[in-house]
Each structure stands twice: as structure tokens, then as C-alpha cells.
């Protein structure tokens, strides 16, 4: 057993690990880039993603991913700022994102939601948000692109409250938008941060602030803007929620900030407030109670993502884990709880932008990737503690597209089963079976349709098996929460389908929400869940 030294405790205390979520194009990459500028981790904007600047800089395995259309891997960026050590978990901002996006949120302590001021809450944000609220993790909102014509501020706040069911508390308030954007008013300090486009200046350009009652304000704002601001603030003060750190920590109140990532305005203000309001690594639930990083001396972590075959020649996999307690040293031996064995964690690495770098040490709150010889599954626990506890599993998220899959060559059944099981183990797809029909066919469920192509491609290329996919009309899946339901007696609808997962647990597939409601009405006491237990 190791000792929880002050050094380890200090290291963990200064960790801030959060996911950044947004609808594609809302400005997540641009904002992340600006964060890194403040941390001095990059010295030039445009280095995070190979968009315009560095297409060639992406490493090989990302290239492979791209080719296969798996879209961008969630990477983890680490940098230091203001005495904090920050881990940003980037969630793939692809339209057709996969379950990985959801799982990434399980490794974070809070989430930053980026919203395009001209669009408000969009479909993808809504989905990701559900996962945040399920875990009660604090959510911070950055309303971006104020340098463009924006929706009305109250409308934006209402949109968040209505669509996502969470109260909002604007920390600052925008003055105008687009060509008339003058800056933001800090409600606490009662001063205006004047908009300036620092994108071309020094990396962390200074922003001028001025007290709201300074007579110069009238000269700096356009006609009517100050009056409008004062009216809006009065209205907000009267009707809006007050800031309450407790509610923020429970994920019930989202502090809102306005800015423009592209012009580097409002970013540092956001970062400063956010780092103060968000939390250092929190205790996590295990089968032996909560494990608190401020008490538990030993290393522990859980796997939340498996990245397969980054190098096809070696069939290697990387297991990404979130460290929950203690310190990690390269090459250390730990218990792999689910495997029941001791394993050495080798080739530990961290992702910095599009590069991988080897690391020697890491602490609670950090995310590391280690070489996986094919033994880890999503949700597995690793710990150096003799107590051998296991962290709560990661839920299985509801797939929204289903297909029946069969191998073209019946002689290749074995490879087919092996391949599809391995791919499912990595968490890219979920597999199910027919319920009591005697048919051996496999039903595949995915969160984004692109995963069907990935499955086909990988089975062909890695397992030499051609498959045929027949799409099924179902869009909703529900796990049955009740332990004692007799599926044969369940009163369903004509378009409902009964299936089972690999552990033999029954599930229901539905074409639409209406069917779900009907089945719930027809079967008193039936409890259905959108999230499965792993
Ligand atoms: P994402 O990661 O959320 O998908 O968004 P990303 O940062 O890539 O931004 C999407 C587009 O929006 C980019 O333009 C980016 O420059 C622009 N953008 C981001 N923040 C702001 C902002 O505050 N104001 C304005 N006006 N635009 C912003 P693009 O033309 O698609 O890409 P690029 O060629 O500029 O890289």
C-alpha cells in the first residue's frame, strides 16, 4: 500500500478535468485552441485540429480513422493555467457521433457547452446534455460567436432552460451583437469588458474594462445600447436565478458566459471563472463505497474508451482510462479487477493535440492511454489497492439504428462471431440476439449510422469476412428494469420487437415513442430504461 503524500494530494487538487461539448461548428475547436493559448501549450492558434493549418500533422492512426470514417478520436489535452492542471476531453463533434462521445462524459468532472449565439440549442447538444444531467455533473455554458448577429439574449437563455431543463445564471451579459457588439457587462463587478478583436495581436491580448457608471461609457456604446443594457439587467436581476455554487455543483444551474472565440474575446474571463467554479476530482462510486481521491492513497482508474487497431500491422489497441485516485508511474503493476489478474501498464501515453507523447507520471483526474493486448473492456477497473474494488460500470447508451447482420460465406461463421464480438467489446457497436425465435442471427445496434460502415469495413479488412446488413425500422431501445418480467406475457404492440443482449437480458425495440407509451400503459409496473447496465 502506498502513502497519500502531500505532493500527490496537491497534484490532484489542482486537476480540473472537463469535457467540451457542442453542436458541430458552434466553435468548440476554436475555443479549445484559445484555452491552450492561455495555457501556453501552443503558441499559435490553429494547432489543435488540422483544419486549415496543419492537415498533414495528424498522426497515422488518425488518418486511418478518417479513412474509415470513424471520425475524430476523442483526444485529451492537458495544459497548466493559473496554478491549475487542466485536462480537456474533446468529444468528437461529428454529426454522426458514436457511443464514445457519451462515454467520454463519464470520465469528466464537468462539462463546457459551447452554443452558437445565432442558433441556440441544437439537436446534438440535447443528447449529450442528457448524459450530463444523468450524472449530475456541472455544466458551464459559453455562448459563442457574439461578433455575428445573435438571437435575443433572453431567448437564448430560455432556449437552454426549456430544451435542457436546467436553470441558467448569466455571469456576464452581452451588449449588442454582430457589427454592434460592444462587449460584455460583468454583473458582479458592474463593469464592461470592451470588445476588441485580439486575434491578430499578441496571443493573450488584454481587454479593457470600464465601470458602468463611468461617463465615458456613453461615448463607447452606440445610441440606446446603455439604456437597453440597464433594462435587460434589471429584468434579469428581477426574474432570473441567482448564482448558487451548490446548485452549480449539482448540475442544476448552468453559469452562462458570452464571447467570441474566434476573436479571442471573453475566453480568458470564462476560463478564470470556470476554473474557480468547477471541481477538482471528486469521489467515485465503487462496489465498496465511494473512493475519495483525497483519502485513497493507491492508484485506481477505470477504462472508458478502447481505441482499436491504431496500427493494423500490430493489431494493437489502446485503452484510455480516467485515473480516479493516487499516482501513476510508468510500467507499474496493478490489479485488473474484471480480468482477475495483475497487469503491467505499459507504454503509457497522453494525447496532446494530434500527437501522442509518452508519460512517466500522472495523477487522479488525469486521462492516460495504455497498451491493451486485448484484455480490457469498457468500464473495467484497475487498482493498486489490496482492497480490489470495482468502479460502477459505464452504462450502455441506447443505440438508435438497428440492422440484422449475416455473413455472406457460411463457412466463415467462426471468424464472423469472433470479429463482431471483439468490435462490440471495444464499444463501437452493440450486439443483440433474437428472442426465442430459434434464429441465430445477430442484430447490431449503433448510435450513429456511420458505425455500420465501420463494422463492415473492419470485418472485411481485419477478419476477412463479408457481411450483409439489412436495416431494421426500429429507432428506440429500452432495457427492462424489472427483474421478474415474463417476456412471453408482456402485452406489446404489433411493431414492437423482443430481443436479448449477450447476457440474455431481455430488451424491447420500438419504431416510435408512441409504441413505448402504449406498452407502458398496457403493462402496469413495467419499468423501461434508456440506459443499460454494463
Ligand atoms: P467546432 O469545433 O465546434 O465544429 O467548430 P470550429 O471551432 O471548427 O468553428 C466552426 C467555424 O466557426 C469556423 O469557421 C470558425 O472559424 C468559426 N468560429 C468559431 N468561433 C467563432 C466566433 O466566435 N465568431 C465567428 N464569427 N466565427 C467563429 P470555418 O470557416 O468553418 O473554419 P475555418 O476555415 O475558419 O477554420
Coordinates of C-alpha atoms in Angstrom, one line a residue, residues 11 88 186 205 224 345 353 376 478 505 509:
X11 CA -1.3 17.4 -7.6
X88 CA -9.8 18.8 -21.7
X186 CA -19.9 41.8 -15.7
X205 CA -4.3 40.2 -25.8
X224 CA -29.6 53.4 -26.9
X345 CA 0.5 -0.9 -17.6
X353 CA -3.4 17.9 -29.8
X376 CA -9.6 -4.7 -21.3
X478 CA -35.4 0.0 -23.9
X505 CA -31.2 -9.9 -20.6
X509 CA -37.2 -2.4 -29.8

